[in-house]
Amino acid sequence: MTSLSPHKKAKALKPSSRRPAKELCSECGLCDTYYIHYVKQACAFINQQIDKLEEQTHTRARNFDNSDELYFGVHQDMMAARKKEPVPGAQWTGIVSTIAIEMLNRGIVEGVVCVQNTKEDRFQPMPIIARTPEEILAARVNKPTLSPNLSVLQQVEKSGMKRLLVIGVGCQIQALRAVEKQLGLEKLYVLGTPCVDNVNRAGLQKFLETTSKSPDTVVHYEFMQDFRVHFKHEDGSTETVPFFGLKTNKLKDVFAPSCMSCFDYVNSLADLVVGYMGAPFGWQWIMVRNETGQQMLDLVTDQLETGPVMSKGDRTAAVQQSIPAYDKGVTLPMWAAKLMGVVIEKIGPKGLEYARFSIDSHFTRNYLYVKRNHPEKLDAHVPGFAKRIVEQYKLPE
Ligand code: FAD
Ligand code: SF4
């Protein structure tokens, strides 16, 4: 008689039950499966262990003395890229969906964990294991809401699948890496995106209503490298709102507590990361973290236009100024916000320096949040690389 893996005796939590990470839960989905058995080690908000998992995944630790690694994590290559023929309706040019489709079509994986939306609500996440290119395509575009991607993991083990691709954001991938060896897979591939400032569905509604002129017709949005939020509407029109014009006082509580205490913006544990913020405007930003990531990228290079990453400007003064402004909830009048947007776009940080600007402003804000709301967690929860980054700035008490 074969003995049952210990997790198979565990019971998933009911949707209404309070999660072990309490208010810090990012609804990653692990606790919706019997892998809840491992939650105390695996949850990104109970047991931050990026350093250990980086070594496990990439076979070496992040080099803090190399500025690019300190900020962007372990990587062997980095580039700007865009699809020669963009995928219609994708968040950017659809590099993520294209890699997933190639991996499935070529039989490299048998299934892809990704997130579609429900029929009723384009922003309500619905994680699935896609087994056809059509199902992957239907998951394109960001669901800018906390998404329980790992809730489908139990189905993976039950289906007997041996080669799997998981697409996800940092907190999901941290928990996934912690239980990776329990999934019964021969090979796990991880395609990550950066992630920041996520919200629950109610929070998203408040953000849209506070910021967009037509909240009900927004199809997708992005905080872009030109220091503006770009909203795309159903009729194809684009609305832009300068970052400095956001109603910070009303939006302070909108972001999920998990995202206010997250330091894995760049998805340190994925094999390959596809974002945008380190690339010139209109381009995507690719980080190859290890050999598996390189193999994934190789599948689509003939469909991509690629270029080098660049870095221009100096972010530090802008970050230092943003710290008390956010803390006090300062909102500029729209004319001043627009003017500031134009000036900063002309002389402000670009390329990798823009990415560092975004990382610095979020890490300093999040460090203060954890210090004030969960002081007992501060030391263990903030990874070493984030402490180094935050130390560069003067923070209010
Ligand atoms: P597509 O081909 O459109 O595919 C998108 C994929 O994302 C789909 O496969 C889908 O399964 C997955 N997905 C959608 N929503 C979620 C979710 N909530 N959780 C997990 N997976 C999801 N990049 C940056 O450089 N800087 C940022 O600040 C940044 N913030 C982000 C915030 C959020 C909430 C998300 C989900 C992504 C963010 N990204 C950020 C990544 C970026 O917006 C694009 O997703 C990425 O560049 C891929 O674009 P694409 O056109 O290749 O993706
Ligand atoms: Fe469970 Fe994930 Fe929430 Fe942690 S973040 S408590 S692992 S659902």
Coordinates of C-alpha atoms and ligand atoms in Angstrom, one line a residue:
M1 CA 0.0 0.0 0.0
T2 CA 1.4 3.4 -0.9
S3 CA 1.4 6.0 1.8
L4 CA -0.6 9.2 1.2
S5 CA 1.5 12.5 1.0
P6 CA 0.9 14.4 4.2
H7 CA -0.9 17.3 2.4
K8 CA -3.5 15.1 0.9
K9 CA -5.1 14.7 4.3
A10 CA -5.3 18.5 4.8
K11 CA -8.5 20.4 4.0
A12 CA -8.8 23.5 1.9
L13 CA -10.2 26.5 3.7
K14 CA -13.8 27.6 2.9
P15 CA -13.9 30.8 0.8
S16 CA -15.4 32.7 3.8
S17 CA -12.8 31.5 6.3
R18 CA -10.1 33.9 7.6
R19 CA -6.7 33.1 6.0
P20 CA -3.6 32.3 8.1
A21 CA -1.9 35.5 7.0
K22 CA -5.0 37.4 8.2
E23 CA -5.3 40.9 6.7
L24 CA -2.0 40.5 4.9
C25 CA -3.4 37.6 2.8
S26 CA -3.0 38.3 -1.0
E27 CA -5.5 35.6 -1.8
C28 CA -2.9 33.7 -3.8
G29 CA -5.0 30.6 -3.8
L30 CA -2.8 28.2 -1.9
C31 CA -5.2 28.0 1.0
D32 CA -8.0 27.0 -1.4
T33 CA -6.1 23.7 -1.8
Y34 CA -4.8 20.9 0.4
Y35 CA -1.4 22.5 0.0
I36 CA -2.6 24.6 2.9
H37 CA -0.8 22.0 4.9
Y38 CA 2.5 23.9 4.0
V39 CA 1.1 27.4 4.6
K40 CA 3.3 28.3 7.5
Q41 CA 6.5 27.8 5.4
A42 CA 5.0 28.7 2.0
C43 CA 3.0 31.9 2.5
A44 CA 4.9 34.9 1.3
F45 CA 3.4 37.0 4.2
I46 CA 4.0 34.5 7.0
N47 CA 7.5 33.3 6.1
Q48 CA 9.3 35.6 3.7
Q49 CA 12.2 33.5 2.3
I50 CA 13.2 35.0 -1.0
D51 CA 16.9 34.5 -0.4
K52 CA 16.6 30.8 0.2
L53 CA 14.2 30.2 -2.7
E54 CA 16.4 32.3 -5.0
E55 CA 19.3 29.8 -4.3
Q56 CA 17.0 26.8 -4.7
T57 CA 15.6 28.1 -8.1
H58 CA 18.5 29.9 -9.7
T59 CA 21.3 27.9 -8.0
R60 CA 22.8 31.2 -6.7
A61 CA 21.9 34.1 -4.4
R62 CA 21.4 37.6 -5.6
N63 CA 24.6 39.7 -5.7
F64 CA 23.8 42.8 -3.6
D65 CA 27.0 44.5 -4.8
N66 CA 25.8 44.5 -8.4
S67 CA 23.3 47.3 -8.6
D68 CA 21.2 45.7 -11.3
E69 CA 20.9 42.4 -9.3
L70 CA 20.2 44.3 -6.1
Y71 CA 17.2 45.9 -7.8
F72 CA 16.0 43.4 -10.4
G73 CA 17.1 40.1 -8.9
V74 CA 19.2 37.2 -10.2
H75 CA 19.4 37.4 -14.0
Q76 CA 21.6 36.3 -16.9
D77 CA 20.1 38.6 -19.5
M78 CA 17.9 41.6 -19.8
M79 CA 16.4 43.3 -22.9
A80 CA 13.7 45.5 -24.3
A81 CA 11.3 43.6 -26.7
R82 CA 8.0 43.8 -28.4
K83 CA 6.1 41.5 -30.6
K84 CA 6.4 42.2 -34.3
E85 CA 2.7 41.5 -34.5
P86 CA 1.1 42.4 -31.2
V87 CA -1.6 40.1 -29.8
P88 CA -4.9 42.2 -30.0
G89 CA -6.4 42.8 -26.6
A90 CA -3.2 41.8 -24.7
Q91 CA -1.9 44.1 -21.9
W92 CA 1.1 45.1 -23.9
T93 CA 2.2 43.3 -27.0
G94 CA 1.2 39.8 -25.7
I95 CA 4.7 38.3 -25.2
V96 CA 3.4 36.4 -22.1
S97 CA 0.4 34.8 -24.0
T98 CA 2.7 34.0 -27.0
I99 CA 5.3 32.1 -24.9
A100 CA 2.5 30.1 -23.2
I101 CA 0.9 29.2 -26.5
E102 CA 4.2 28.1 -28.0
M103 CA 5.0 25.9 -25.0
L104 CA 1.7 24.2 -25.3
N105 CA 1.7 23.8 -29.1
R106 CA 5.2 22.3 -29.0
G107 CA 4.2 19.8 -26.3
I108 CA 6.8 21.3 -23.9
V109 CA 4.0 21.5 -21.3
E110 CA 0.6 19.8 -20.9
G111 CA -1.1 22.7 -19.2
V112 CA -0.8 26.4 -18.3
V113 CA -2.0 28.0 -15.1
C114 CA -3.3 31.4 -16.1
V115 CA -6.3 33.7 -15.2
Q116 CA -9.3 34.4 -17.3
N117 CA -12.2 36.7 -16.1
T118 CA -15.8 35.7 -15.3
K119 CA -18.5 36.1 -17.9
E120 CA -20.2 38.8 -15.8
D121 CA -17.2 40.9 -14.9
R122 CA -14.1 41.6 -17.0
F123 CA -12.0 42.3 -13.9
Q124 CA -13.2 39.4 -11.7
P125 CA -10.3 36.8 -11.9
M126 CA -11.0 33.2 -12.8
P127 CA -7.9 31.0 -12.6
I128 CA -7.8 28.0 -14.9
I129 CA -5.4 25.3 -16.2
A130 CA -5.5 26.1 -19.9
R131 CA -5.0 23.1 -22.3
T132 CA -5.6 24.9 -25.6
P133 CA -4.2 28.1 -27.2
E134 CA -7.7 29.5 -27.2
E135 CA -8.0 29.2 -23.4
I136 CA -4.6 30.9 -23.0
L137 CA -5.6 33.7 -25.3
A138 CA -8.8 34.2 -23.3
A139 CA -6.6 34.9 -20.3
R140 CA -4.7 37.7 -21.9
V141 CA -4.7 41.2 -20.3
N142 CA -4.2 42.0 -16.6
K143 CA -6.9 41.4 -14.1
P144 CA -5.8 44.2 -11.9
T145 CA -7.2 42.4 -8.8
L146 CA -5.9 39.9 -6.3
S147 CA -6.2 36.6 -8.1
P148 CA -6.2 33.1 -6.5
N149 CA -4.1 31.6 -9.3
L150 CA -2.8 28.7 -7.0
S151 CA -6.4 27.6 -6.3
V152 CA -6.1 25.2 -9.3
L153 CA -3.0 23.5 -8.1
Q154 CA -4.9 20.5 -6.6
Q155 CA -6.3 19.8 -10.0
V156 CA -2.8 19.6 -11.4
E157 CA -1.8 16.7 -9.1
K158 CA -5.1 15.0 -9.7
S159 CA -4.9 15.2 -13.5
G160 CA -1.5 13.4 -13.5
M161 CA 0.1 16.3 -15.5
K162 CA 3.9 16.1 -15.4
R163 CA 5.0 19.3 -17.3
L164 CA 3.4 22.5 -16.3
L165 CA 3.7 26.3 -17.0
V166 CA 2.5 28.7 -14.3
I167 CA 2.0 32.3 -15.1
G168 CA 1.8 34.5 -12.0
V169 CA 2.8 37.5 -9.9
G170 CA 5.4 37.5 -7.0
C171 CA 3.3 36.4 -4.0
Q172 CA 1.8 33.5 -6.0
I173 CA 5.2 32.4 -7.3
Q174 CA 6.8 32.5 -3.8
A175 CA 4.2 30.1 -2.4
L176 CA 4.4 28.0 -5.6
R177 CA 8.2 27.6 -5.3
A178 CA 7.9 26.6 -1.6
V179 CA 5.6 23.7 -2.5
E180 CA 7.1 22.9 -5.9
K181 CA 8.5 19.6 -4.9
Q182 CA 5.2 18.4 -3.6
L183 CA 3.3 18.8 -6.9
G184 CA 4.5 15.5 -8.4
L185 CA 5.8 17.3 -11.6
E186 CA 8.8 16.3 -13.8
K187 CA 9.3 20.0 -14.8
L188 CA 7.7 23.2 -13.7
Y189 CA 8.2 26.4 -15.8
V190 CA 7.4 29.8 -14.3
L191 CA 6.6 32.8 -16.4
G192 CA 6.3 35.9 -14.1
T193 CA 5.2 39.5 -14.4
P194 CA 6.2 42.3 -12.0
C195 CA 3.3 43.4 -9.8
V196 CA 2.6 46.3 -7.6
D197 CA -0.4 48.2 -6.0
N198 CA -2.9 45.5 -6.6
V199 CA -6.4 45.7 -5.1
N200 CA -9.4 43.6 -4.3
R201 CA -12.5 44.0 -6.6
A202 CA -14.1 46.7 -4.4
G203 CA -10.8 48.6 -4.2
L204 CA -10.5 48.5 -8.0
Q205 CA -14.0 50.0 -8.4
K206 CA -13.0 52.8 -6.0
F207 CA -9.8 53.4 -7.9
L208 CA -11.6 53.6 -11.3
E209 CA -14.4 55.8 -9.9
T210 CA -11.9 58.2 -8.3
T211 CA -9.5 58.4 -11.2
S212 CA -11.2 57.8 -14.6
K213 CA -13.9 60.0 -16.2
S214 CA -15.7 56.9 -17.4
P215 CA -15.0 54.0 -14.9
D216 CA -17.6 51.6 -16.4
T217 CA -16.0 51.5 -19.9
V218 CA -12.3 50.9 -18.8
V219 CA -11.0 47.8 -20.5
H220 CA -7.5 48.0 -19.1
Y221 CA -5.1 50.4 -17.5
E222 CA -1.4 50.8 -16.8
F223 CA 0.9 53.1 -14.8
M224 CA 3.2 54.0 -17.7
Q225 CA 6.8 55.1 -18.0
D226 CA 5.6 58.6 -19.0
F227 CA 4.4 59.2 -15.4
R228 CA 0.7 58.9 -16.5
V229 CA -2.0 56.3 -15.9
H230 CA -3.3 55.2 -19.3
F231 CA -6.9 54.0 -19.3
K232 CA -8.1 52.2 -22.4
H233 CA -11.8 52.4 -23.0
E234 CA -14.3 50.0 -24.7
D235 CA -14.4 52.3 -27.8
G236 CA -10.7 52.1 -28.2
S237 CA -10.0 55.6 -26.9
T238 CA -7.2 56.3 -24.4
E239 CA -7.5 58.6 -21.3
T240 CA -4.4 59.7 -19.5
V241 CA -4.1 61.0 -15.9
P242 CA -0.8 62.2 -14.5
F243 CA 0.5 60.3 -11.5
F244 CA 0.9 63.5 -9.6
G245 CA -2.8 64.3 -10.1
L246 CA -4.0 61.1 -8.4
K247 CA -6.2 61.7 -5.4
T248 CA -3.7 60.2 -3.0
N249 CA -5.8 61.2 0.0
K250 CA -8.8 59.1 -1.3
L251 CA -6.7 56.3 -2.6
K252 CA -4.5 55.7 0.4
D253 CA -6.5 52.7 1.7
V254 CA -7.3 51.4 -1.7
F255 CA -4.3 49.1 -2.2
A256 CA -4.5 45.7 -0.5
P257 CA -2.5 45.4 2.7
S258 CA -0.6 42.5 1.1
C259 CA 0.6 44.8 -1.7
M260 CA 1.5 47.5 0.9
S261 CA 3.8 45.0 2.5
C262 CA 5.3 43.3 -0.6
F263 CA 8.9 43.6 -1.6
D264 CA 8.9 41.2 -4.5
Y265 CA 7.9 43.8 -7.2
V266 CA 10.1 42.1 -9.8
N267 CA 9.0 38.5 -9.3
S268 CA 12.4 37.2 -8.1
L269 CA 11.6 33.5 -8.3
A270 CA 10.2 33.2 -11.9
D271 CA 12.4 31.7 -14.6
L272 CA 11.5 34.5 -17.0
V273 CA 9.9 37.8 -16.2
V274 CA 8.0 40.0 -18.7
G275 CA 7.1 43.5 -17.7
Y276 CA 7.5 47.0 -19.1
M277 CA 9.0 49.4 -16.6
G278 CA 12.7 48.9 -17.4
A279 CA 12.1 49.4 -21.1
P280 CA 11.6 52.5 -23.3
F281 CA 8.0 53.7 -23.6
G282 CA 6.0 51.3 -25.8
W283 CA 8.4 48.4 -25.3
Q284 CA 8.2 45.4 -22.9
W285 CA 11.1 44.5 -20.5
I286 CA 12.4 41.0 -20.3
M287 CA 14.5 39.4 -17.6
V288 CA 16.0 36.0 -18.1
R289 CA 16.7 34.6 -14.7
N290 CA 18.1 31.2 -15.5
E291 CA 18.6 28.6 -18.3
T292 CA 15.0 27.5 -18.1
G293 CA 13.9 31.1 -18.7
Q294 CA 16.3 31.3 -21.7
Q295 CA 14.7 28.1 -23.2
M296 CA 11.3 29.7 -22.9
L297 CA 12.3 32.9 -24.5
D298 CA 14.1 31.1 -27.4
L299 CA 10.7 29.7 -28.5
V300 CA 9.5 33.2 -29.5
T301 CA 12.6 35.2 -30.4
D302 CA 11.8 35.0 -34.2
Q303 CA 8.4 36.8 -33.4
L304 CA 10.1 39.6 -31.4
E305 CA 11.9 42.8 -32.2
T306 CA 14.5 43.3 -29.4
G307 CA 16.8 46.0 -28.3
P308 CA 19.1 46.8 -25.4
V309 CA 17.9 48.3 -22.1
M310 CA 19.0 51.9 -21.3
S311 CA 19.2 54.0 -18.2
K312 CA 19.0 57.8 -18.0
G313 CA 18.5 60.5 -15.3
D314 CA 18.7 60.4 -11.6
R315 CA 15.7 59.3 -9.6
T316 CA 16.9 59.9 -6.0
A317 CA 15.6 63.5 -5.5
A318 CA 12.1 62.6 -7.0
V319 CA 11.9 59.5 -4.7
Q320 CA 12.9 61.5 -1.6
Q321 CA 10.3 64.1 -2.4
S322 CA 7.6 61.5 -3.0
I323 CA 8.0 60.0 0.5
P324 CA 6.5 62.8 2.6
A325 CA 4.0 63.7 -0.2
Y326 CA 2.5 60.2 -0.2
D327 CA 2.7 60.0 3.6
K328 CA 0.7 63.2 4.0
G329 CA -1.7 62.4 1.2
V330 CA -0.9 65.5 -0.8
T331 CA -2.9 65.9 -4.1
L332 CA -1.9 68.6 -6.6
P333 CA -4.4 70.6 -8.5
M334 CA -4.8 69.1 -12.0
W335 CA -3.0 71.9 -13.9
A336 CA 0.0 71.6 -11.6
A337 CA 0.0 67.8 -11.9
K338 CA -0.1 68.1 -15.7
L339 CA 2.8 70.6 -15.7
M340 CA 4.8 68.5 -13.3
G341 CA 4.1 65.4 -15.5
V342 CA 5.4 67.2 -18.6
V343 CA 8.6 68.4 -16.8
I344 CA 9.4 65.1 -15.3
E345 CA 8.7 63.3 -18.6
K346 CA 11.3 65.5 -20.2
I347 CA 14.0 65.5 -17.5
G348 CA 13.0 62.5 -15.3
P349 CA 14.4 59.0 -15.0
K350 CA 14.1 56.7 -18.0
G351 CA 14.6 53.0 -18.8
L352 CA 16.2 51.1 -15.8
E353 CA 16.3 54.4 -13.8
Y354 CA 12.5 54.6 -14.2
A355 CA 12.2 51.1 -12.9
R356 CA 14.5 52.0 -9.9
F357 CA 12.3 55.1 -9.3
S358 CA 9.2 52.9 -9.1
I359 CA 10.9 50.3 -6.9
D360 CA 12.4 52.9 -4.5
S361 CA 9.1 54.8 -4.1
H362 CA 7.1 51.6 -3.4
F363 CA 9.7 50.0 -1.1
T364 CA 10.0 53.1 1.0
R365 CA 6.2 53.4 1.2
N366 CA 5.8 49.7 2.0
Y367 CA 8.7 49.7 4.6
L368 CA 6.9 52.5 6.5
Y369 CA 3.6 50.6 6.2
V370 CA 5.0 47.4 7.7
K371 CA 6.9 49.4 10.4
R372 CA 3.8 51.2 11.5
N373 CA 1.2 48.4 11.1
H374 CA 3.2 45.2 11.8
P375 CA 6.4 46.3 13.6
E376 CA 6.9 42.8 15.0
K377 CA 7.3 41.5 11.5
L378 CA 9.5 44.2 10.1
D379 CA 12.9 42.6 10.4
A380 CA 12.1 39.1 9.2
H381 CA 9.6 40.2 6.5
V382 CA 11.7 42.8 4.7
P383 CA 14.3 41.0 2.5
G384 CA 17.9 42.0 2.8
F385 CA 18.0 43.6 -0.7
A386 CA 15.0 45.8 0.1
K387 CA 16.6 46.9 3.4
R388 CA 19.6 48.1 1.3
I389 CA 17.4 49.9 -1.1
V390 CA 15.4 51.7 1.6
E391 CA 18.5 52.7 3.6
Q392 CA 19.4 55.1 0.8
Y393 CA 16.5 57.4 1.9
K394 CA 15.5 59.5 4.9
L395 CA 12.1 58.2 6.2
P396 CA 9.6 60.0 8.5
E397 CA 8.9 58.2 11.8
Ligands
FAD1 P1 -0.6 39.2 -21.9 O1 -0.2 38.4 -23.1 O2 -1.8 40.2 -22.0 O3 -0.9 38.2 -20.7 C1 -1.2 38.6 -19.4 C2 -1.0 37.4 -18.4 O4 -1.1 37.9 -17.1 C3 -2.1 36.4 -18.6 O5 -1.5 35.2 -19.0 C4 -2.8 36.3 -17.3 O6 -3.0 34.9 -16.9 C5 -1.8 37.0 -16.3 N1 -2.5 37.7 -15.3 C6 -3.4 38.7 -15.5 N2 -3.8 39.2 -14.3 C7 -3.2 38.5 -13.3 C8 -3.2 38.6 -11.9 N3 -3.9 39.5 -11.2 N4 -2.4 37.7 -11.2 C9 -1.6 36.9 -11.9 N5 -1.5 36.8 -13.2 C10 -2.3 37.6 -13.9 N6 4.9 45.4 -15.1 C11 5.9 46.3 -14.8 O7 6.9 46.4 -15.5 N7 5.7 47.2 -13.8 C12 4.5 47.2 -13.0 O8 4.4 48.0 -12.1 C13 3.5 46.2 -13.2 N8 2.4 46.1 -12.5 C14 1.6 45.0 -12.7 C15 0.5 44.9 -11.8 C16 -0.4 43.8 -12.0 C17 -1.6 43.6 -11.1 C18 -0.2 42.8 -13.0 C19 -1.1 41.6 -13.2 C20 0.9 43.0 -13.9 C21 1.8 44.1 -13.7 N9 2.9 44.3 -14.6 C22 3.8 45.3 -14.3 C23 3.1 43.4 -15.8 C24 2.6 44.1 -17.1 O9 1.4 44.9 -16.8 C25 2.1 43.0 -18.1 O10 1.3 42.1 -17.5 C26 3.3 42.3 -18.7 O11 4.2 43.2 -19.3 C27 2.8 41.2 -19.7 O12 2.2 41.9 -20.8 P2 1.7 41.0 -22.1 O13 1.0 41.8 -23.1 O14 2.9 40.1 -22.5 O15 0.6 40.0 -21.3
SF4_2 FE1 -2.9 31.4 2.2 FE2 -1.8 32.7 0.0 FE3 -3.3 34.0 1.8 FE4 -0.9 33.3 2.5 S1 -1.4 34.7 0.9 S2 -2.7 33.1 3.7 S3 -0.7 31.3 1.4 S4 -4.0 32.4 0.4

